Amino acid sequence: MKWVEKYAPKSLGDVLGNTKLKAQIESWAKEWVRGESQPPLLLVGPPGVGKTTMAHLVGDEYFSETIEVNASDKRSYDIIKRSVGESAQTQSLFQDGKKLIIIDEVDGISGRDDRGGSRAINEIIKNAKQPVILMANDPYSKNIATIKRNATVLKFTKIRSNSLNAQLKRICQKEGIDYDPDTLVKLSKQSNGDLRSAITTLQAIVDDNKITQENLDVVSEKNIKQNVFDTLRTILKSKNPEHVKDAMNTDGEPQFLIELLAENIPREYENVAEIARAYEMISLADVNLGRAFRTQDYTYWKYAFLFMGRGVADAKAETYKKFVPYKNSTVYSRLSKSKKNRNLMRDVTQKMSRKLHTSPKQLEAHIPYYSVLFEDNEVAYDLKEYFKLTDDEVKLFRSRKIPASVGKKREKELQKQQKEHEKQLQERLKKQKEQEKLAKLNLQETIDEKEDEIKSNEKAIDTEDEIIEDQNLLDISDIPTIKKPKEEEIKNETVVIEEEPEEEKKDKKPKSKQTTLFDF
Ligand SMILES: Nc1ncnc2c1ncn2[C@@H]1O[C@H](COP(=O)(O)OP(=O)(O)OP(=O)(O)O)[C@@H](O)[C@H]1O
């Protein structure tokens, strides 16, 4: 069931906001009940603030019957003339209490329309013998200038976002929906005081019993000026050209509206010919939209809006008074899912690329191979830890969660491995120290040996010195004699040193000679 209806106020006390106006309407109703005729009330204000709701609750609580008509509906105008018109101008035959007449969308009627128009309505309300409540959105519409003079005008204001937020929370709690409080605050703010729009959007964005920021973002992007679901509702529910035109004042993407219409036309329209006509209209809208984009000639844009707005609205012969649960476009919910996946892919590949020193784009191509690796629980756990992935990010590779037991087991194993590693490290250090110690000892030994060697060398040198000294003390006769050169020898500039005979030399050599290290 549509939540705006399910959670509509059941009594005047449940209506949020506009409390002074509520009291004013109640005292007006009480006057009627006391038999005091009152001028009609004209409730004006933005959509979705409870004007219609309040009017109906007043009817339920103070009058015997409520008759509601739409001022812009030709069939409704006939009703006004035939039954409401009469009952509005005459007393009931049976005097069984007053009938409240509610005339909605009076700003949509045109004085030029010969079957109705503001003149007819003015006639009715001037001579009203029954309580009449009229409703309009635009207080400055020239269509209601005369009506305003004949009625008490009550201006409704937007509902505060705090009250909206509280109501949305209540609905979520009653529906057992898992909600993110920040998303509700955001939705309340962007609903711009329109409770109907807030509740409709809330119901549309529920996905898998959850309300997430992402779902809201997908709708919000297309939902800037007029809530796109309200535009959809107006096109499908109304035949009033002015209202449809106003509803088209949405900054949302026209393509999104086309998708929404395509999804919901067969939910609202029952007649096959109407459905065919409506689809023909959105097909023409689509063609013109394509032309607008291709040619950059935005005249086509205007045609696109006319086809999807007036075209679809006029495809029905009469408006349907029934409850219709509109659905968000499946195209966009699919897009929302793929947007979610794209974001996931981007986050994961960025994390992995930092570790692997490769580009995220390249990694994207390898995801299927990683998925195969992720099939094994322990490998999946190790990869998750290594790349520092979150549980949600692991979902990119495998749908099953990594069992908690695997994590505990791997942690224990890792701790054991760490201990083993530390032990090995300690042993290696110990060995290294021992080796260093041994090397030191060897070095000391070599140093000692060398020192001994040096010492013995020094000793040898001392002995040699002694020998040399001894040799210095040898007999002068050992020195070879230098003969005086003859005159002719001097002339030849040659000096002949007379050598001793070898035999004699041998005899003159020292008797013993010590061998030193240097002789080797
Ligand atoms: N003041 C409110 N208190 C509680 N619920 C509200 C209030 N206003 C709107 N709603 C919810 O929104 C639904 C639509 O409100 P309603 O039709 O009364 O708005 P409206 O002001 O008449 O809008 P419109 O001008 O478009 O007809 C209600 O059924 C109810 O669920």
XYZ file of C-alpha atoms and ligand atoms in Angstrom:
551
model
C 0.000 0.000 0.000
C 1.089 3.523 -0.711
C 2.644 4.931 2.479
C 1.167 8.420 2.030
C -2.199 6.763 2.422
C -1.197 4.229 5.036
C 0.291 6.961 7.224
C -2.190 9.723 6.440
C -3.490 11.398 9.633
C -6.537 9.661 11.085
C -7.729 12.703 13.018
C -7.163 16.453 12.968
C -4.884 16.007 15.983
C -2.484 13.916 13.850
C -1.994 16.629 11.224
C 1.468 18.166 11.435
C 2.128 21.920 11.251
C -0.176 24.872 10.438
C -1.783 24.600 13.895
C -3.413 28.045 13.838
C -5.099 27.310 10.522
C -6.267 23.986 11.906
C -7.961 25.782 14.815
C -9.490 28.304 12.399
C -10.951 25.555 10.191
C -12.357 23.777 13.240
C -14.129 26.879 14.522
C -15.508 27.501 10.994
C -16.882 23.944 10.987
C -18.348 24.379 14.470
C -20.195 27.511 13.290
C -21.748 25.529 10.449
C -22.756 22.796 12.871
C -24.393 25.434 15.078
C -26.408 26.481 12.021
C -24.397 29.602 11.217
C -23.629 29.789 7.479
C -20.034 30.662 6.809
C -18.277 31.872 3.679
C -16.367 29.125 1.866
C -12.776 28.518 2.797
C -10.054 28.728 0.206
C -7.023 26.731 1.320
C -3.935 27.814 -0.606
C -0.382 26.649 -0.247
C 2.384 24.440 -1.547
C 1.685 20.800 -2.353
C 1.938 18.021 0.206
C 1.338 20.082 3.340
C -1.996 18.529 4.277
C -4.669 20.795 2.754
C -6.739 17.959 1.292
C -6.122 15.798 4.340
C -7.323 18.494 6.680
C -10.415 19.233 4.574
C -11.394 15.550 4.609
C -10.805 15.183 8.340
C -13.042 18.200 8.976
C -15.673 16.510 6.810
C -15.344 13.281 8.805
C -15.426 14.956 12.215
C -18.095 17.654 11.709
C -20.308 16.868 8.710
C -22.524 14.039 7.599
C -20.952 13.584 4.183
C -18.078 14.815 2.097
C -18.252 15.300 -1.648
C -14.971 15.965 -3.406
C -14.609 17.119 -6.970
C -11.766 18.340 -9.079
C -12.443 21.772 -10.548
C -10.520 21.035 -13.725
C -12.155 17.725 -14.471
C -15.017 18.105 -16.967
C -16.854 15.209 -15.383
C -16.437 16.843 -11.999
C -17.886 20.050 -13.314
C -21.060 18.169 -14.326
C -21.231 16.796 -10.823
C -20.930 20.309 -9.429
C -23.783 21.489 -11.629
C -26.022 18.517 -11.037
C -25.510 17.438 -7.459
C -22.986 19.579 -5.673
C -24.270 22.763 -7.264
C -27.767 22.001 -6.126
C -26.799 20.837 -2.691
C -24.544 23.804 -2.335
C -27.351 26.181 -3.110
C -30.231 24.375 -1.439
C -30.833 22.855 1.943
C -30.988 19.098 2.087
C -34.599 17.839 1.948
C -34.065 15.659 4.957
C -32.142 18.169 7.057
C -29.802 15.352 8.059
C -26.793 17.534 8.677
C -24.478 19.410 6.325
C -22.546 17.992 3.419
C -19.067 19.301 3.013
C -18.159 20.097 -0.579
C -14.504 20.035 -1.417
C -13.438 21.524 -4.734
C -9.801 20.816 -5.505
C -7.416 22.548 -7.936
C -9.529 25.675 -8.422
C -6.465 27.495 -9.751
C -6.570 25.108 -12.715
C -9.944 26.239 -14.053
C -10.256 28.703 -16.863
C -12.970 31.350 -17.202
C -12.993 30.752 -20.962
C -14.079 27.152 -20.547
C -17.815 27.227 -21.378
C -18.496 24.006 -19.480
C -17.202 25.300 -16.184
C -14.785 27.892 -15.173
C -14.424 30.200 -12.275
C -17.694 31.983 -13.029
C -19.686 28.814 -12.438
C -17.783 28.057 -9.276
C -18.261 31.608 -8.083
C -21.983 31.276 -8.580
C -21.980 28.133 -6.524
C -20.028 29.526 -3.627
C -21.851 32.871 -3.527
C -25.144 31.223 -2.748
C -23.766 28.280 -0.822
C -26.127 26.736 1.683
C -23.597 24.009 2.375
C -20.054 24.272 3.682
C -17.566 24.533 0.817
C -13.799 24.206 0.990
C -11.822 25.129 -2.119
C -8.183 24.323 -2.666
C -5.400 25.768 -4.774
C -1.618 25.729 -4.869
C -0.940 29.106 -6.417
C -2.361 31.958 -4.319
C -1.545 34.480 -7.080
C -3.225 32.637 -9.939
C -5.556 34.983 -11.834
C -8.028 32.109 -12.085
C -8.859 32.470 -8.419
C -8.939 36.282 -8.171
C -12.759 36.407 -7.942
C -12.992 33.309 -5.794
C -10.635 34.931 -3.309
C -13.096 37.820 -2.890
C -15.933 35.447 -2.031
C -14.021 33.154 0.326
C -11.910 33.238 3.448
C -8.382 32.613 2.314
C -6.202 30.416 4.561
C -2.566 30.307 3.533
C -0.768 27.086 4.399
C 2.958 27.061 4.936
C 5.548 24.366 4.335
C 6.106 21.761 7.037
C 9.336 22.187 8.995
C 12.083 19.745 8.178
C 12.283 18.609 11.849
C 8.640 17.521 11.760
C 9.217 15.857 8.385
C 12.213 14.006 9.766
C 10.276 12.806 12.825
C 7.457 11.510 10.617
C 9.889 9.688 8.283
C 11.575 8.064 11.295
C 8.211 6.916 12.655
C 7.348 5.336 9.309
C 10.703 3.544 9.071
C 10.326 2.185 12.593
C 6.784 0.974 11.911
C 7.841 -0.638 8.621
C 10.885 -2.254 10.290
C 13.232 -0.550 7.850
C 16.919 -0.245 8.502
C 17.633 3.466 7.989
C 20.623 5.717 8.075
C 19.596 8.796 10.190
C 21.697 11.146 8.046
C 19.894 10.002 4.912
C 16.537 10.787 6.548
C 17.770 14.259 7.540
C 18.945 14.866 3.977
C 15.658 13.649 2.532
C 13.672 15.864 4.975
C 15.672 18.921 3.958
C 15.495 18.381 0.252
C 11.742 17.679 0.386
C 11.296 21.397 0.894
C 8.416 21.159 3.373
C 6.426 18.727 1.224
C 5.517 15.729 3.382
C 3.831 13.820 0.574
C 6.931 14.094 -1.553
C 9.147 13.039 1.376
C 7.053 9.943 2.098
C 6.738 9.018 -1.598
C 10.496 9.294 -2.092
C 11.118 7.316 1.093
C 8.984 4.444 -0.184
C 10.619 4.595 -3.605
C 14.177 4.375 -2.315
C 13.657 1.440 0.026
C 15.800 -1.335 -1.308
C 16.029 -4.693 0.393
C 14.366 -3.251 3.539
C 17.110 -0.640 3.786
C 17.422 3.041 3.068
C 20.863 4.158 2.032
C 22.444 7.438 1.068
C 23.317 6.001 -2.337
C 19.711 5.220 -3.234
C 18.701 8.710 -2.214
C 21.498 10.216 -4.302
C 20.312 8.438 -7.429
C 16.837 9.942 -6.980
C 18.106 13.345 -5.788
C 20.301 13.837 -8.829
C 17.145 13.796 -10.923
C 15.053 15.602 -8.368
C 16.167 19.172 -7.992
C 13.270 21.556 -8.597
C 10.064 19.525 -8.518
C 10.135 16.100 -7.013
C 10.141 13.891 -10.060
C 7.672 11.483 -8.436
C 5.241 14.370 -8.037
C 5.699 15.244 -11.693
C 4.978 11.627 -12.550
C 1.907 11.603 -10.324
C 0.545 14.814 -11.827
C 1.022 13.599 -15.414
C -0.678 10.268 -14.740
C -3.396 11.544 -12.408
C -4.316 14.913 -13.869
C -5.810 16.097 -17.108
C -5.416 19.728 -16.153
C -3.069 21.321 -18.736
C -1.948 24.046 -16.309
C -1.071 21.567 -13.580
C 0.772 19.314 -15.988
C 2.679 22.317 -17.318
C 3.655 23.349 -13.768
C 4.647 19.823 -12.898
C 7.000 19.758 -15.872
C 8.994 22.510 -14.195
C 11.477 19.976 -12.986
C 15.225 20.269 -13.293
C 15.440 16.496 -13.301
C 16.734 14.817 -16.415
C 13.913 14.292 -18.926
C 15.307 10.854 -19.714
C 14.675 9.839 -16.095
C 11.076 11.060 -16.310
C 10.584 9.060 -19.503
C 11.900 5.958 -17.727
C 9.532 6.561 -14.800
C 6.562 7.070 -17.113
C 7.402 3.944 -19.109
C 7.494 1.979 -15.863
C 4.230 3.348 -14.440
C 1.839 3.997 -17.353
C 0.398 0.462 -17.267
C 0.018 0.679 -13.487
C -2.212 3.769 -13.734
C -3.970 3.440 -17.102
C -6.319 0.510 -17.597
C -7.643 0.976 -21.102
C -5.434 -0.676 -23.747
C -5.932 2.147 -26.255
C -4.937 4.698 -23.589
C -1.807 2.732 -22.737
C -0.869 2.488 -26.439
C -1.394 6.242 -26.903
C 0.636 7.059 -23.798
C 3.536 4.879 -24.984
C 3.377 6.511 -28.401
C 3.715 9.869 -26.640
C 6.789 8.871 -24.641
C 8.293 7.357 -27.761
C 7.824 10.703 -29.552
C 9.265 12.472 -26.497
C 12.289 10.192 -26.668
C 12.767 10.850 -30.415
C 12.642 14.619 -29.878
C 14.980 14.439 -26.943
C 17.463 12.547 -29.089
C 17.139 15.210 -31.813
C 17.694 17.975 -29.249
C 20.932 16.357 -28.094
C 22.117 15.533 -31.602
C 21.379 18.877 -33.254
C 21.802 21.074 -30.154
C 18.550 22.683 -31.306
C 16.598 22.942 -28.090
C 13.247 23.572 -29.807
C 13.069 19.778 -29.862
C 13.459 19.858 -26.109
C 10.163 21.739 -25.836
C 8.408 19.144 -28.008
C 9.884 16.360 -25.886
C 8.407 17.945 -22.744
C 5.023 18.450 -24.414
C 4.835 14.828 -25.530
C 5.865 13.365 -22.192
C 3.715 15.780 -20.163
C 0.550 16.860 -21.954
C 0.753 13.967 -24.409
C 0.760 11.266 -21.740
C -1.743 13.113 -19.505
C -4.240 13.500 -22.374
C -3.879 9.872 -23.436
C -6.471 8.938 -20.800
C -10.153 9.625 -21.371
C -10.828 10.286 -17.676
C -8.766 10.405 -14.510
C -8.565 7.246 -12.415
C -9.592 7.574 -8.794
C -7.650 4.679 -7.375
C -4.583 3.869 -5.385
C -1.534 3.125 -7.531
C 1.826 2.134 -6.043
C 4.263 3.816 -8.452
C 7.608 2.130 -8.902
C 11.036 3.585 -9.379
C 12.432 2.859 -12.803
C 14.132 -0.505 -12.843
C 16.651 0.989 -15.281
C 17.762 3.431 -12.592
C 17.816 0.923 -9.773
C 20.017 -1.208 -12.046
C 22.154 1.852 -12.711
C 22.360 2.539 -8.998
C 23.586 -1.000 -8.411
C 26.161 -0.726 -11.177
C 27.268 2.674 -9.824
C 27.806 0.963 -6.470
C 29.823 -1.770 -8.177
C 31.864 0.757 -10.142
C 32.776 2.579 -6.933
C 33.711 -0.721 -5.304
C 35.904 -1.674 -8.265
C 37.624 1.739 -8.168
C 38.356 1.535 -4.418
C 39.652 -2.028 -4.554
C 41.873 -1.578 -7.611
C 43.344 1.599 -6.132
C 44.261 -0.212 -2.923
C 45.753 -3.155 -4.785
C 47.629 -1.031 -7.294
C 49.483 0.741 -4.491
C 50.831 -2.583 -3.275
C 51.462 -4.089 -6.689
C 52.828 -0.958 -8.372
C 50.555 -1.375 -11.329
C 47.757 0.738 -12.744
C 44.189 0.270 -11.396
C 42.965 -0.078 -14.992
C 45.273 -3.021 -15.590
C 44.183 -4.599 -12.331
C 40.554 -4.444 -13.378
C 41.333 -6.953 -16.109
C 42.874 -9.286 -13.518
C 39.929 -9.295 -11.127
C 38.500 -12.590 -12.518
C 41.851 -14.316 -11.814
C 41.920 -12.936 -8.301
C 38.370 -14.224 -7.878
C 39.695 -17.725 -8.509
C 42.372 -17.188 -5.839
C 39.777 -15.834 -3.454
C 37.828 -19.102 -3.649
C 40.159 -20.626 -1.103
C 39.293 -19.362 2.380
C 42.853 -19.108 3.645
C 44.240 -17.500 0.511
C 41.287 -15.109 0.554
C 42.093 -14.207 4.158
C 45.772 -13.634 3.385
C 44.994 -11.490 0.331
C 42.457 -9.509 2.305
C 45.029 -8.812 5.002
C 47.795 -8.030 2.542
C 45.763 -5.554 0.503
C 43.949 -4.283 3.610
C 40.515 -4.880 2.064
C 37.248 -4.435 3.968
C 34.581 -7.160 4.169
C 32.515 -5.270 1.594
C 35.458 -5.009 -0.760
C 36.045 -8.751 -0.547
C 32.543 -9.140 -2.039
C 34.002 -8.046 -5.360
C 35.848 -11.377 -5.496
C 33.558 -13.769 -3.673
C 29.951 -13.721 -2.515
C 30.612 -15.813 0.592
C 32.064 -14.177 3.682
C 35.453 -15.419 4.796
C 34.606 -17.586 7.855
C 35.768 -16.058 11.144
C 37.398 -19.389 12.072
C 39.809 -18.980 9.124
C 40.911 -15.637 10.468
C 41.563 -17.059 13.939
C 43.420 -20.055 12.539
C 45.571 -17.886 10.262
C 46.321 -15.522 13.115
C 47.529 -18.395 15.270
C 49.606 -19.727 12.407
C 51.076 -16.332 11.775
C 51.937 -15.913 15.451
C 53.603 -19.334 15.391
C 55.502 -18.440 12.230
C 56.580 -15.179 13.808
C 57.843 -16.955 16.912
C 59.706 -19.475 14.726
C 61.204 -16.691 12.748
C 62.317 -14.871 15.892
C 63.851 -18.079 17.214
C 65.789 -18.603 13.987
C 66.932 -15.015 14.125
C 68.180 -15.460 17.682
C 70.068 -18.618 16.709
C 71.637 -16.918 13.723
C 72.725 -14.031 15.942
C 74.233 -16.434 18.441
C 76.155 -18.242 15.685
C 77.351 -14.975 14.300
C 78.638 -13.906 17.715
C 80.491 -17.206 18.131
C 82.081 -16.827 14.728
C 83.143 -13.298 15.565
C 84.666 -14.522 18.803
C 86.574 -17.271 16.954
C 87.779 -14.832 14.356
C 89.047 -12.555 17.134
C 90.954 -15.433 18.701
C 92.558 -16.380 15.364
C 93.514 -12.818 14.785
C 95.145 -12.583 18.207
C 97.095 -15.753 17.468
C 98.346 -14.382 14.173
C 99.274 -11.104 15.849
C 101.240 -12.995 18.526
C 103.006 -15.079 15.887
C 103.921 -12.007 13.920
C 105.163 -10.271 17.030
C 107.369 -13.261 17.821
C 108.649 -13.214 14.294
C 109.432 -9.508 14.515
C 111.199 -10.028 17.768
C 113.368 -12.836 16.355
C 114.120 -10.700 13.320
C 115.227 -7.848 15.519
C 117.461 -10.258 17.351
C 118.988 -11.413 14.065
C 119.643 -7.830 13.033
C 121.457 -7.143 16.303
C 123.726 -10.149 15.748
C 124.531 -9.016 12.219
C 125.424 -5.557 13.476
C 127.813 -7.154 15.868
C 129.397 -9.110 13.001
C 129.761 -5.965 10.930
C 131.361 -4.239 13.867
C 133.774 -7.143 14.213
C 134.612 -6.932 10.522
C 135.469 -3.254 10.933
C 138.196 -4.271 13.299
C 139.928 -6.439 10.637
C 143.854 -6.237 9.878
C 144.944 -3.380 7.575
C 146.836 -5.847 5.463
C 143.410 -7.194 4.407
C 142.812 -4.015 2.446
C 143.898 -4.403 -1.184
C 147.104 -2.364 -2.091
C 146.812 0.362 -4.652
C 149.935 0.628 -6.732
C 151.167 3.966 -8.035
C 150.234 4.065 -11.743
C 153.017 4.305 -14.293
C 153.257 7.473 -16.359
C 152.074 5.862 -19.613
C 149.120 4.309 -17.788
C 147.998 7.726 -16.617
C 148.227 8.845 -20.123
C 145.845 6.082 -21.217
C 143.611 7.277 -18.391
C 143.232 3.813 -17.074
C 143.689 2.858 -13.517
C 144.539 -0.715 -12.857
C 143.929 -2.027 -9.440
C 146.086 -4.924 -8.916
C 144.042 -7.850 -7.872
C 145.332 -10.248 -5.361
C 145.579 -13.834 -6.423
C 142.354 -15.836 -5.698
C 144.215 -18.158 -3.395
C 145.342 -15.425 -1.131
C 141.879 -13.843 -1.035
C 140.307 -17.037 0.106
C 142.767 -17.240 2.972
C 141.924 -13.737 4.118
C 138.104 -14.284 4.320
C 136.665 -14.391 7.939
C 136.828 -17.850 9.360
C 133.050 -17.971 10.221
C 130.094 -16.009 8.942
C 126.593 -16.134 10.562
C 123.655 -16.529 8.176
C 120.797 -14.034 8.775
C 117.171 -13.958 7.592
C 118.177 -11.348 4.966
C 120.563 -13.777 3.242
C 117.725 -16.009 2.176
N 0.466 18.133 7.687
C 0.526 16.818 7.458
N 0.483 15.957 8.496
C 0.559 14.643 8.285
N 0.633 14.086 7.058
C 0.664 14.893 5.997
C 0.620 16.305 6.143
N 0.697 16.849 4.944
C 0.786 15.863 4.055
N 0.756 14.682 4.681
C 0.898 13.393 4.023
O 0.924 13.644 2.612
C -0.212 13.099 1.999
C -0.736 14.102 0.995
O -1.151 15.300 1.631
P -2.306 16.221 1.038
O -2.934 15.587 -0.156
O -3.232 16.556 2.141
O -1.474 17.447 0.612
P -2.021 18.766 -0.138
O -1.472 19.910 0.622
O -3.471 18.687 -0.278
O -1.284 18.649 -1.527
P -1.860 19.112 -2.990
O -1.918 20.587 -2.958
O -0.834 18.625 -3.944
O -3.170 18.461 -3.173
C -1.160 12.804 3.117
O -1.960 11.680 2.794
C -0.260 12.486 4.259
O 0.185 11.153 4.194
